[in-house]
PDB file of C-alpha atoms in Angstrom:
ATOM      1  CA  UNK A   1      -0.037   0.006   0.023  1.00 42.00           C
ATOM      2  CA  UNK A   2       1.498   3.252  -1.049  1.00 40.00           C
ATOM      3  CA  UNK A   3       1.300   6.253   1.219  1.00 42.00           C
ATOM      4  CA  UNK A   4      -1.335   8.899   0.518  1.00 41.00           C
ATOM      5  CA  UNK A   5      -0.114  11.686  -1.720  1.00 44.00           C
ATOM      6  CA  UNK A   6       0.096  15.100  -0.006  1.00 42.00           C
ATOM      7  CA  UNK A   7      -2.602  16.843  -2.127  1.00 47.00           C
ATOM      8  CA  UNK A   8      -5.329  14.939  -0.210  1.00 66.00           C
ATOM      9  CA  UNK A   9      -4.569  17.065   2.918  1.00 70.00           C
ATOM     10  CA  UNK A  10      -6.671  19.701   1.203  1.00 71.00           C
ATOM     11  CA  UNK A  11      -9.593  17.662   2.158  1.00 81.00           C
ATOM     12  CA  UNK A  12      -8.837  17.809   5.874  1.00 84.00           C
ATOM     13  CA  UNK A  13     -10.782  21.028   6.370  1.00 81.00           C
ATOM     14  CA  UNK A  14     -13.789  19.351   4.935  1.00 86.00           C
ATOM     15  CA  UNK A  15     -13.756  16.532   7.417  1.00 91.00           C
ATOM     16  CA  UNK A  16     -15.647  18.223  10.296  1.00 93.00           C
ATOM     17  CA  UNK A  17     -18.215  19.604   7.869  1.00 93.00           C
ATOM     18  CA  UNK A  18     -18.679  16.232   6.222  1.00 93.00           C
ATOM     19  CA  UNK A  19     -18.904  14.466   9.633  1.00 95.00           C
ATOM     20  CA  UNK A  20     -21.379  16.928  11.252  1.00 94.00           C
ATOM     21  CA  UNK A  21     -23.362  18.445   8.416  1.00 94.00           C
ATOM     22  CA  UNK A  22     -23.324  16.268   5.299  1.00 92.00           C
ATOM     23  CA  UNK A  23     -22.839  12.642   6.344  1.00 92.00           C
ATOM     24  CA  UNK A  24     -26.502  11.946   7.518  1.00 90.00           C
ATOM     25  CA  UNK A  25     -28.022  13.131   4.311  1.00 90.00           C
ATOM     26  CA  UNK A  26     -25.400  11.335   2.161  1.00 91.00           C
ATOM     27  CA  UNK A  27     -25.911   8.079   3.973  1.00 92.00           C
ATOM     28  CA  UNK A  28     -29.632   8.332   3.638  1.00 91.00           C
ATOM     29  CA  UNK A  29     -29.190   8.693  -0.093  1.00 91.00           C
ATOM     30  CA  UNK A  30     -26.567   5.987  -0.581  1.00 94.00           C
ATOM     31  CA  UNK A  31     -27.418   3.189   1.805  1.00 95.00           C
ATOM     32  CA  UNK A  32     -30.583   2.090  -0.012  1.00 95.00           C
ATOM     33  CA  UNK A  33     -28.907   1.710  -3.397  1.00 96.00           C
ATOM     34  CA  UNK A  34     -25.938  -0.218  -1.842  1.00 97.00           C
ATOM     35  CA  UNK A  35     -28.684  -2.536  -0.250  1.00 97.00           C
ATOM     36  CA  UNK A  36     -30.375  -2.998  -3.549  1.00 97.00           C
ATOM     37  CA  UNK A  37     -27.390  -3.127  -5.962  1.00 98.00           C
ATOM     38  CA  UNK A  38     -24.633  -4.753  -3.933  1.00 98.00           C
ATOM     39  CA  UNK A  39     -25.516  -6.602  -0.802  1.00 98.00           C
ATOM     40  CA  UNK A  40     -27.844  -9.267  -2.394  1.00 97.00           C
ATOM     41  CA  UNK A  41     -24.799 -10.541  -4.489  1.00 97.00           C
ATOM     42  CA  UNK A  42     -22.582 -10.981  -1.403  1.00 98.00           C
ATOM     43  CA  UNK A  43     -22.090 -13.916   0.834  1.00 97.00           C
ATOM     44  CA  UNK A  44     -22.758 -13.658   4.532  1.00 96.00           C
ATOM     45  CA  UNK A  45     -19.807 -11.901   6.263  1.00 97.00           C
ATOM     46  CA  UNK A  46     -18.325 -10.768   3.070  1.00 98.00           C
ATOM     47  CA  UNK A  47     -15.332  -8.549   3.089  1.00 98.00           C
ATOM     48  CA  UNK A  48     -16.141  -5.086   1.511  1.00 98.00           C
ATOM     49  CA  UNK A  49     -13.567  -2.419   0.492  1.00 98.00           C
ATOM     50  CA  UNK A  50     -14.897   1.129   0.998  1.00 98.00           C
ATOM     51  CA  UNK A  51     -12.836   3.250  -1.345  1.00 97.00           C
ATOM     52  CA  UNK A  52     -12.762   6.839  -0.157  1.00 95.00           C
ATOM     53  CA  UNK A  53     -14.532   5.963   2.979  1.00 96.00           C
ATOM     54  CA  UNK A  54     -14.707   9.470   4.386  1.00 94.00           C
ATOM     55  CA  UNK A  55     -15.865   9.710   8.038  1.00 96.00           C
ATOM     56  CA  UNK A  56     -16.897   6.085   8.166  1.00 97.00           C
ATOM     57  CA  UNK A  57     -20.706   6.356   8.539  1.00 97.00           C
ATOM     58  CA  UNK A  58     -21.433   3.875   5.675  1.00 97.00           C
ATOM     59  CA  UNK A  59     -18.765   1.531   6.888  1.00 98.00           C
ATOM     60  CA  UNK A  60     -20.564   1.377  10.338  1.00 98.00           C
ATOM     61  CA  UNK A  61     -23.825   0.449   8.724  1.00 98.00           C
ATOM     62  CA  UNK A  62     -22.133  -2.428   6.851  1.00 98.00           C
ATOM     63  CA  UNK A  63     -20.367  -3.569   9.972  1.00 98.00           C
ATOM     64  CA  UNK A  64     -23.668  -3.581  11.736  1.00 98.00           C
ATOM     65  CA  UNK A  65     -25.056  -5.967   9.017  1.00 98.00           C
ATOM     66  CA  UNK A  66     -22.248  -8.413   9.707  1.00 98.00           C
ATOM     67  CA  UNK A  67     -19.814  -7.601   6.928  1.00 98.00           C
ATOM     68  CA  UNK A  68     -16.136  -7.055   7.292  1.00 98.00           C
ATOM     69  CA  UNK A  69     -15.085  -3.623   6.034  1.00 98.00           C
ATOM     70  CA  UNK A  70     -11.694  -2.013   5.111  1.00 98.00           C
ATOM     71  CA  UNK A  71     -11.816   1.612   4.350  1.00 97.00           C
ATOM     72  CA  UNK A  72      -9.215   3.680   2.398  1.00 97.00           C
ATOM     73  CA  UNK A  73      -9.065   7.442   2.402  1.00 95.00           C
ATOM     74  CA  UNK A  74      -6.456   9.980   1.557  1.00 93.00           C
ATOM     75  CA  UNK A  75      -7.406  12.470   4.316  1.00 93.00           C
ATOM     76  CA  UNK A  76      -6.082  11.992   7.849  1.00 94.00           C
ATOM     77  CA  UNK A  77      -8.960  14.249   9.107  1.00 94.00           C
ATOM     78  CA  UNK A  78     -11.554  12.022   7.525  1.00 95.00           C
ATOM     79  CA  UNK A  79      -9.960   8.892   8.990  1.00 96.00           C
ATOM     80  CA  UNK A  80      -9.836  10.381  12.425  1.00 96.00           C
ATOM     81  CA  UNK A  81     -13.595  10.462  12.325  1.00 97.00           C
ATOM     82  CA  UNK A  82     -13.850   7.097  10.671  1.00 97.00           C
ATOM     83  CA  UNK A  83     -11.982   5.415  13.576  1.00 98.00           C
ATOM     84  CA  UNK A  84     -14.590   7.048  16.003  1.00 98.00           C
ATOM     85  CA  UNK A  85     -17.693   6.335  13.925  1.00 98.00           C
ATOM     86  CA  UNK A  86     -16.859   2.795  12.911  1.00 98.00           C
ATOM     87  CA  UNK A  87     -14.486   1.299  15.491  1.00 97.00           C
ATOM     88  CA  UNK A  88     -14.921  -2.220  14.141  1.00 98.00           C
ATOM     89  CA  UNK A  89     -13.529  -1.366  10.722  1.00 98.00           C
ATOM     90  CA  UNK A  90     -10.014  -1.308   9.407  1.00 98.00           C
ATOM     91  CA  UNK A  91      -8.950   2.090   8.032  1.00 98.00           C
ATOM     92  CA  UNK A  92      -5.926   2.807   5.906  1.00 96.00           C
ATOM     93  CA  UNK A  93      -4.550   6.178   4.800  1.00 95.00           C
ATOM     94  CA  UNK A  94      -4.017   5.619   1.162  1.00 93.00           C
ATOM     95  CA  UNK A  95      -4.349   6.897  -2.378  1.00 91.00           C
ATOM     96  CA  UNK A  96      -7.001   5.405  -4.459  1.00 88.00           C
ATOM     97  CA  UNK A  97      -4.648   5.808  -7.546  1.00 89.00           C
ATOM     98  CA  UNK A  98      -1.919   3.646  -6.026  1.00 88.00           C
ATOM     99  CA  UNK A  99      -3.459   1.148  -3.642  1.00 90.00           C
ATOM    100  CA  UNK A 100      -2.581  -2.453  -4.427  1.00 89.00           C
ATOM    101  CA  UNK A 101      -4.243  -5.538  -3.069  1.00 91.00           C
ATOM    102  CA  UNK A 102      -4.340  -9.053  -4.311  1.00 91.00           C
ATOM    103  CA  UNK A 103      -7.800 -10.584  -4.937  1.00 94.00           C
ATOM    104  CA  UNK A 104      -9.226  -9.998  -1.455  1.00 95.00           C
ATOM    105  CA  UNK A 105     -12.596  -8.473  -1.540  1.00 98.00           C
ATOM    106  CA  UNK A 106     -16.141  -9.706  -2.273  1.00 98.00           C
ATOM    107  CA  UNK A 107     -17.238  -6.201  -2.992  1.00 98.00           C
ATOM    108  CA  UNK A 108     -15.883  -2.688  -3.451  1.00 98.00           C
ATOM    109  CA  UNK A 109     -17.907   0.512  -3.035  1.00 98.00           C
ATOM    110  CA  UNK A 110     -16.959   4.085  -3.799  1.00 97.00           C
ATOM    111  CA  UNK A 111     -19.461   6.732  -2.772  1.00 92.00           C
ATOM    112  CA  UNK A 112     -19.058  10.297  -4.202  1.00 85.00           C
ATOM    113  CA  UNK A 113     -15.257   9.999  -4.511  1.00 92.00           C
ATOM    114  CA  UNK A 114     -14.407   9.357  -8.140  1.00 96.00           C
ATOM    115  CA  UNK A 115     -15.353  12.884  -9.315  1.00 96.00           C
ATOM    116  CA  UNK A 116     -12.401  14.133  -7.290  1.00 94.00           C
ATOM    117  CA  UNK A 117     -10.106  12.217  -9.682  1.00 95.00           C
ATOM    118  CA  UNK A 118      -9.064  14.923 -11.997  1.00 95.00           C
ATOM    119  CA  UNK A 119      -7.144  12.932 -14.703  1.00 96.00           C
ATOM    120  CA  UNK A 120      -8.790  10.161 -16.912  1.00 96.00           C
ATOM    121  CA  UNK A 121      -5.500   8.158 -16.679  1.00 96.00           C
ATOM    122  CA  UNK A 122      -5.799   8.114 -12.941  1.00 96.00           C
ATOM    123  CA  UNK A 123      -9.419   7.077 -13.113  1.00 97.00           C
ATOM    124  CA  UNK A 124      -8.435   4.096 -15.285  1.00 97.00           C
ATOM    125  CA  UNK A 125      -5.694   3.230 -12.840  1.00 96.00           C
ATOM    126  CA  UNK A 126      -8.218   3.179 -10.026  1.00 97.00           C
ATOM    127  CA  UNK A 127     -10.546   0.881 -11.851  1.00 98.00           C
ATOM    128  CA  UNK A 128      -7.555  -1.451 -12.676  1.00 97.00           C
ATOM    129  CA  UNK A 129      -6.669  -1.490  -8.936  1.00 96.00           C
ATOM    130  CA  UNK A 130     -10.273  -2.347  -7.955  1.00 97.00           C
ATOM    131  CA  UNK A 131     -10.444  -5.083 -10.604  1.00 97.00           C
ATOM    132  CA  UNK A 132      -7.224  -6.698  -9.199  1.00 96.00           C
ATOM    133  CA  UNK A 133      -8.485  -6.394  -5.580  1.00 97.00           C
ATOM    134  CA  UNK A 134     -11.798  -8.181  -6.261  1.00 97.00           C
ATOM    135  CA  UNK A 135     -12.273 -11.934  -5.873  1.00 97.00           C
ATOM    136  CA  UNK A 136     -13.740 -13.761  -8.855  1.00 95.00           C
ATOM    137  CA  UNK A 137     -17.320 -12.837  -9.384  1.00 95.00           C
ATOM    138  CA  UNK A 138     -16.761  -9.900  -7.018  1.00 97.00           C
ATOM    139  CA  UNK A 139     -18.881  -6.759  -7.405  1.00 98.00           C
ATOM    140  CA  UNK A 140     -17.911  -3.073  -7.727  1.00 98.00           C
ATOM    141  CA  UNK A 141     -20.605  -0.463  -7.037  1.00 98.00           C
ATOM    142  CA  UNK A 142     -19.974   3.292  -7.261  1.00 98.00           C
ATOM    143  CA  UNK A 143     -21.745   6.478  -7.998  1.00 94.00           C
ATOM    144  CA  UNK A 144     -20.471   9.373 -10.025  1.00 96.00           C
ATOM    145  CA  UNK A 145     -21.889  12.831 -10.927  1.00 95.00           C
ATOM    146  CA  UNK A 146     -22.594  13.321 -14.581  1.00 94.00           C
ATOM    147  CA  UNK A 147     -23.296  16.612 -16.490  1.00 93.00           C
ATOM    148  CA  UNK A 148     -26.975  16.824 -15.467  1.00 91.00           C
ATOM    149  CA  UNK A 149     -25.933  17.007 -11.907  1.00 92.00           C
ATOM    150  CA  UNK A 150     -23.163  19.522 -12.224  1.00 95.00           C
ATOM    151  CA  UNK A 151     -25.465  21.894 -14.236  1.00 92.00           C
ATOM    152  CA  UNK A 152     -27.274  22.489 -10.901  1.00 91.00           C
ATOM    153  CA  UNK A 153     -24.118  23.739  -9.133  1.00 93.00           C
ATOM    154  CA  UNK A 154     -23.782  27.378 -10.308  1.00 89.00           C
ATOM    155  CA  UNK A 155     -24.951  29.658  -7.516  1.00 83.00           C
ATOM    156  CA  UNK A 156     -25.417  26.918  -4.929  1.00 91.00           C
ATOM    157  CA  UNK A 157     -24.416  28.128  -1.530  1.00 94.00           C
ATOM    158  CA  UNK A 158     -24.507  26.364   1.787  1.00 95.00           C
ATOM    159  CA  UNK A 159     -23.043  26.846   5.297  1.00 96.00           C
ATOM    160  CA  UNK A 160     -23.516  26.586   9.070  1.00 96.00           C
ATOM    161  CA  UNK A 161     -22.530  28.442  12.216  1.00 96.00           C
ATOM    162  CA  UNK A 162     -21.692  26.870  15.585  1.00 93.00           C
ATOM    163  CA  UNK A 163     -20.258  28.147  18.795  1.00 93.00           C
ATOM    164  CA  UNK A 164     -16.681  27.448  17.840  1.00 93.00           C
ATOM    165  CA  UNK A 165     -16.914  26.885  14.192  1.00 93.00           C
ATOM    166  CA  UNK A 166     -18.497  28.287  11.020  1.00 96.00           C
ATOM    167  CA  UNK A 167     -18.240  27.496   7.314  1.00 96.00           C
ATOM    168  CA  UNK A 168     -19.576  28.566   3.972  1.00 97.00           C
ATOM    169  CA  UNK A 169     -19.302  26.900   0.655  1.00 95.00           C
ATOM    170  CA  UNK A 170     -20.087  28.165  -2.857  1.00 96.00           C
ATOM    171  CA  UNK A 171     -20.301  25.776  -5.828  1.00 96.00           C
ATOM    172  CA  UNK A 172     -19.628  26.541  -9.479  1.00 96.00           C
ATOM    173  CA  UNK A 173     -19.281  24.546 -12.695  1.00 97.00           C
ATOM    174  CA  UNK A 174     -17.484  25.390 -15.892  1.00 96.00           C
ATOM    175  CA  UNK A 175     -18.986  23.285 -18.738  1.00 96.00           C
ATOM    176  CA  UNK A 176     -16.049  24.121 -21.084  1.00 97.00           C
ATOM    177  CA  UNK A 177     -13.444  22.331 -18.929  1.00 96.00           C
ATOM    178  CA  UNK A 178     -15.882  20.002 -17.213  1.00 97.00           C
ATOM    179  CA  UNK A 179     -14.637  21.047 -13.789  1.00 97.00           C
ATOM    180  CA  UNK A 180     -16.731  21.804 -10.703  1.00 97.00           C
ATOM    181  CA  UNK A 181     -15.335  23.943  -7.808  1.00 96.00           C
ATOM    182  CA  UNK A 182     -16.260  24.047  -4.206  1.00 94.00           C
ATOM    183  CA  UNK A 183     -14.914  27.339  -2.681  1.00 95.00           C
ATOM    184  CA  UNK A 184     -14.780  26.586   1.059  1.00 94.00           C
ATOM    185  CA  UNK A 185     -14.197  29.069   3.857  1.00 95.00           C
ATOM    186  CA  UNK A 186     -13.903  27.753   7.430  1.00 95.00           C
ATOM    187  CA  UNK A 187     -13.698  29.867  10.632  1.00 95.00           C
ATOM    188  CA  UNK A 188     -12.456  28.144  13.857  1.00 92.00           C
ATOM    189  CA  UNK A 189     -12.253  29.550  17.329  1.00 91.00           C
ATOM    190  CA  UNK A 190      -8.654  28.706  18.475  1.00 90.00           C
ATOM    191  CA  UNK A 191      -6.862  30.226  21.406  1.00 88.00           C
ATOM    192  CA  UNK A 192      -9.459  33.025  21.937  1.00 91.00           C
ATOM    193  CA  UNK A 193      -9.428  34.158  18.326  1.00 95.00           C
ATOM    194  CA  UNK A 194     -11.211  33.238  15.064  1.00 94.00           C
ATOM    195  CA  UNK A 195      -8.944  31.670  12.508  1.00 94.00           C
ATOM    196  CA  UNK A 196      -9.856  31.602   8.786  1.00 95.00           C
ATOM    197  CA  UNK A 197      -8.877  29.086   6.145  1.00 92.00           C
ATOM    198  CA  UNK A 198      -9.845  29.027   2.587  1.00 94.00           C
ATOM    199  CA  UNK A 199      -9.806  25.936   0.342  1.00 92.00           C
ATOM    200  CA  UNK A 200     -10.905  25.135  -3.272  1.00 93.00           C
ATOM    201  CA  UNK A 201     -11.915  21.553  -3.981  1.00 92.00           C
ATOM    202  CA  UNK A 202     -12.079  20.482  -7.570  1.00 95.00           C
ATOM    203  CA  UNK A 203     -14.201  17.867  -9.146  1.00 96.00           C
ATOM    204  CA  UNK A 204     -14.130  16.495 -12.762  1.00 97.00           C
ATOM    205  CA  UNK A 205     -17.219  15.774 -14.744  1.00 97.00           C
ATOM    206  CA  UNK A 206     -16.875  12.495 -16.766  1.00 97.00           C
ATOM    207  CA  UNK A 207     -19.325  11.265 -19.349  1.00 96.00           C
ATOM    208  CA  UNK A 208     -20.958   7.866 -19.308  1.00 96.00           C
ATOM    209  CA  UNK A 209     -18.802   6.882 -22.213  1.00 96.00           C
ATOM    210  CA  UNK A 210     -15.671   7.957 -20.325  1.00 96.00           C
ATOM    211  CA  UNK A 211     -16.489   5.860 -17.401  1.00 97.00           C
ATOM    212  CA  UNK A 212     -17.487   2.815 -19.481  1.00 97.00           C
ATOM    213  CA  UNK A 213     -14.317   3.013 -21.431  1.00 97.00           C
ATOM    214  CA  UNK A 214     -12.209   3.131 -18.294  1.00 97.00           C
ATOM    215  CA  UNK A 215     -14.000   0.181 -16.836  1.00 98.00           C
ATOM    216  CA  UNK A 216     -13.581  -1.770 -20.043  1.00 97.00           C
ATOM    217  CA  UNK A 217      -9.835  -1.094 -20.076  1.00 96.00           C
ATOM    218  CA  UNK A 218      -9.659  -2.376 -16.519  1.00 97.00           C
ATOM    219  CA  UNK A 219     -11.357  -5.737 -17.473  1.00 96.00           C
ATOM    220  CA  UNK A 220     -14.960  -5.038 -16.394  1.00 96.00           C
ATOM    221  CA  UNK A 221     -17.253  -6.307 -19.167  1.00 90.00           C
ATOM    222  CA  UNK A 222     -20.486  -6.790 -17.010  1.00 94.00           C
ATOM    223  CA  UNK A 223     -21.708  -3.236 -16.268  1.00 97.00           C
ATOM    224  CA  UNK A 224     -25.232  -1.941 -15.480  1.00 97.00           C
ATOM    225  CA  UNK A 225     -25.948   1.740 -15.016  1.00 97.00           C
ATOM    226  CA  UNK A 226     -28.695   3.367 -12.885  1.00 96.00           C
ATOM    227  CA  UNK A 227     -29.758   6.937 -12.605  1.00 94.00           C
ATOM    228  CA  UNK A 228     -30.328   7.764  -8.948  1.00 93.00           C
ATOM    229  CA  UNK A 229     -33.544   9.728  -9.401  1.00 91.00           C
ATOM    230  CA  UNK A 230     -35.206   7.887 -12.367  1.00 92.00           C
ATOM    231  CA  UNK A 231     -34.171   4.239 -11.558  1.00 94.00           C
ATOM    232  CA  UNK A 232     -33.572   4.309  -7.839  1.00 93.00           C
ATOM    233  CA  UNK A 233     -36.287   6.752  -6.656  1.00 91.00           C
ATOM    234  CA  UNK A 234     -33.917   9.198  -4.983  1.00 90.00           C
ATOM    235  CA  UNK A 235     -35.535  12.544  -5.258  1.00 86.00           C
ATOM    236  CA  UNK A 236     -33.850  15.290  -7.058  1.00 82.00           C
ATOM    237  CA  UNK A 237     -30.654  13.369  -7.775  1.00 84.00           C
ATOM    238  CA  UNK A 238     -30.936  13.108 -11.576  1.00 79.00           C
ATOM    239  CA  UNK A 239     -27.348  12.935 -12.922  1.00 83.00           C
ATOM    240  CA  UNK A 240     -26.120  11.130  -9.935  1.00 91.00           C
ATOM    241  CA  UNK A 241     -25.409   7.731 -11.511  1.00 95.00           C
ATOM    242  CA  UNK A 242     -24.658   4.312 -10.112  1.00 97.00           C
ATOM    243  CA  UNK A 243     -22.513   1.931 -11.892  1.00 98.00           C
ATOM    244  CA  UNK A 244     -22.686  -1.850 -10.938  1.00 98.00           C
ATOM    245  CA  UNK A 245     -19.752  -3.895 -12.256  1.00 98.00           C
ATOM    246  CA  UNK A 246     -19.011  -7.582 -11.866  1.00 97.00           C
ATOM    247  CA  UNK A 247     -15.602  -9.205 -12.219  1.00 96.00           C
ATOM    248  CA  UNK A 248     -16.139 -12.186 -14.444  1.00 84.00           C
ATOM    249  CA  UNK A 249     -13.079 -14.309 -15.227  1.00 75.00           C
ATOM    250  CA  UNK A 250     -13.033 -16.091 -18.631  1.00 61.00           C
TER     251      UNK A 250
END
């Protein structure tokens, strides 16, 4: 397992926001699709890799269902919360582009992470790594935002204020370069003063054909695609798309 590359430290300021403000809503949206699209295919007590596990809320739900969970994330801040939220899981600081496992896992999940991969060559590398890490007939389920989702971003603002902490985020999307931006400002009360930090988090919009091409090059030939709103009845999530892939060996 290679160490995480340093650029993932830019996600550390997002960790508390994710854990306290976003995780419950994300879990509510993603748990049901995972239960429908992945879990029925897995044996009892299956070993699942949570790629980009974040603060560990989904990992804990899977642990409670009796699965063994290994989580990988590139942010130390996220993993600090994951250890607290899912103490029964194994969590590793690692880079999705460079992790290496032999055929170990019955299933791999990646929820809301792959749009943070800014280069198509790196996306192909991740899919290759996942393919190698899956057991024969293992399953890979992930979701990714497509253009329809990113078109909603421009002008979107969010934030929250707490006694010792405040944050604000503004989203934007450039259709010419297919890049979304989250401009994040965080204020923290430290040593009797407010300290400000500013971070820009980038996301890449891939097309369905991009993703299918990368999956094919990795070896996945059995792929199904589900729109979250139209196919999985998740309100107002058109453009958030689930891919379900099976590793079939000839």
